Amino acid sequence: MSSDKTQAPSAAAYTNQVYPPNTPGYPQAQPAGFANYIVQPVPVTTITTVRTKPKSYLVPAIIVTLFCCLPLGIVGIVYSVDSSSKFDRGDDAGAASSARSARSWTIAGLVCGIVIICVNVVLRLVLFSTYYSDYDY
């Protein structure tokens, strides 16, 4: 069995080698074909867009739904949630439009609920007074 050992290259083979510039422990000569370049920083323009989220009227719509007028309050809730989701998608104009619709439906439900409550109170008072007016105390 013969053993083949590879020999390391001699020191003469390393004398013509090119080293990267400014590497510690190596010659600092600039290799041929390389040039020094000064790179200027490029100005960066940053555009910041300020977006304001429109008021969604979710809480008033829920209160109107619970205490005043259920159908109109539910429509207000639907438009309120739609306004929030449109703003999250980046549709600012659509979010503002849905917020206005939510406000309108919520106000309509509030007015309708107040009218229904007032009519109910008046009818109860009229019926109560006519029912008990027949009796003498």
Coordinates of C-alpha atoms in Angstrom, one line a residue:
M1 CA 0.0 0.0 0.0
S2 CA 1.3 3.2 -1.0
S3 CA 0.2 6.3 0.9
D4 CA -0.4 9.4 -1.2
K5 CA 0.1 12.5 0.9
T6 CA -0.7 15.8 -0.5
Q7 CA 1.8 18.4 0.2
A8 CA 1.0 22.0 1.1
P9 CA 2.0 24.6 -1.5
S10 CA 5.3 26.2 -1.0
A11 CA 5.7 29.7 0.3
A12 CA 6.5 30.9 -3.2
A13 CA 3.0 30.1 -4.3
Y14 CA 1.6 32.6 -1.7
T15 CA 3.6 35.6 -2.8
N16 CA 1.5 36.5 -5.8
Q17 CA -1.9 36.1 -4.0
V18 CA -4.3 39.1 -3.9
Y19 CA -5.8 39.8 -0.4
P20 CA -8.8 42.0 0.3
P21 CA -8.0 45.5 1.3
N22 CA -7.7 46.5 5.0
T23 CA -7.6 42.9 6.3
P24 CA -5.5 42.7 9.4
G25 CA -2.5 40.5 9.1
Y26 CA -2.3 40.6 5.3
P27 CA -0.5 43.0 3.0
Q28 CA -2.3 46.2 2.5
A29 CA -1.5 46.8 -1.1
Q30 CA -4.4 47.6 -3.4
P31 CA -4.8 44.8 -6.0
A32 CA -4.7 45.8 -9.6
G33 CA -8.1 46.5 -11.2
F34 CA -9.7 47.7 -7.9
A35 CA -10.6 51.3 -7.3
N36 CA -11.8 53.2 -4.2
Y37 CA -15.2 54.7 -4.5
I38 CA -16.9 57.1 -2.2
V39 CA -20.5 56.4 -2.0
Q40 CA -22.8 59.3 -0.9
P41 CA -25.9 58.5 1.0
V42 CA -29.0 58.8 -1.1
P43 CA -31.7 61.1 0.3
V44 CA -34.8 59.1 1.3
T45 CA -38.2 60.8 1.1
T46 CA -40.7 59.4 3.6
I47 CA -44.4 60.2 3.1
T48 CA -46.5 59.8 6.2
T49 CA -50.2 59.8 5.6
V50 CA -52.3 60.7 8.6
R51 CA -55.6 58.9 8.6
T52 CA -58.3 59.7 11.1
K53 CA -60.9 57.0 11.8
P54 CA -64.4 58.3 11.7
K55 CA -66.6 57.8 14.7
S56 CA -68.5 54.6 14.1
Y57 CA -71.5 55.2 16.5
L58 CA -71.4 51.6 17.6
V59 CA -72.3 52.3 21.3
P60 CA -75.2 54.6 20.6
A61 CA -76.5 52.1 18.0
I62 CA -76.4 49.3 20.6
I63 CA -78.2 51.5 23.2
V64 CA -80.9 52.5 20.7
T65 CA -81.3 48.8 19.8
L66 CA -81.7 47.7 23.4
F67 CA -83.9 50.6 24.7
C68 CA -85.6 52.4 21.8
C69 CA -86.2 50.7 18.4
L70 CA -84.9 47.3 17.7
P71 CA -85.1 47.3 13.8
L72 CA -83.5 50.7 13.2
G73 CA -80.9 50.1 15.9
I74 CA -79.8 46.9 14.2
V75 CA -79.4 48.7 10.9
G76 CA -77.3 51.3 12.8
I77 CA -75.1 48.5 14.2
V78 CA -74.6 47.0 10.7
Y79 CA -73.5 50.3 9.2
S80 CA -71.3 51.0 12.2
V81 CA -69.4 47.7 11.9
D82 CA -69.2 48.3 8.1
S83 CA -67.6 51.6 8.8
S84 CA -64.9 50.1 11.0
S85 CA -64.1 47.3 8.5
K86 CA -63.9 49.7 5.6
F87 CA -61.5 51.9 7.5
D88 CA -59.3 48.8 8.3
R89 CA -59.2 48.0 4.6
G90 CA -58.0 51.5 3.7
D91 CA -61.3 52.8 2.3
D92 CA -61.5 56.1 4.1
A93 CA -64.3 57.6 2.0
G94 CA -66.4 54.4 2.3
A95 CA -65.8 54.4 6.1
A96 CA -67.0 58.0 6.4
S97 CA -70.1 57.2 4.3
S98 CA -71.0 54.2 6.4
A99 CA -70.4 56.2 9.6
R100 CA -72.8 58.9 8.4
S101 CA -75.4 56.2 7.6
A102 CA -74.9 54.6 11.1
R103 CA -75.4 58.0 12.7
S104 CA -78.6 58.6 10.6
W105 CA -80.1 55.2 11.4
T106 CA -79.2 55.6 15.1
I107 CA -80.8 59.0 15.3
A108 CA -83.9 57.7 13.4
G109 CA -84.1 54.8 15.9
L110 CA -83.8 57.1 18.8
V111 CA -86.5 59.5 17.6
C112 CA -88.8 56.6 16.7
G113 CA -88.3 55.0 20.1
I114 CA -89.0 58.3 21.9
V115 CA -92.2 58.7 19.9
I116 CA -93.3 55.2 20.6
I117 CA -92.6 55.6 24.3
C118 CA -94.4 58.9 24.4
V119 CA -97.5 57.5 22.6
N120 CA -97.4 54.5 24.9
V121 CA -97.4 56.7 28.0
V122 CA -100.2 59.0 26.7
L123 CA -102.3 56.0 25.8
R124 CA -101.8 54.4 29.2
L125 CA -102.7 57.7 30.9
V126 CA -105.8 58.2 28.8
L127 CA -106.9 54.6 29.3
F128 CA -106.1 54.7 33.0
S129 CA -108.1 57.9 33.5
T130 CA -111.1 56.6 31.6
Y131 CA -111.0 53.3 33.4
Y132 CA -110.9 54.8 36.8
S133 CA -113.1 57.8 36.2
D134 CA -116.3 55.7 36.5
Y135 CA -115.6 55.0 40.2
D136 CA -116.3 57.5 42.9
Y137 CA -114.1 57.3 45.9

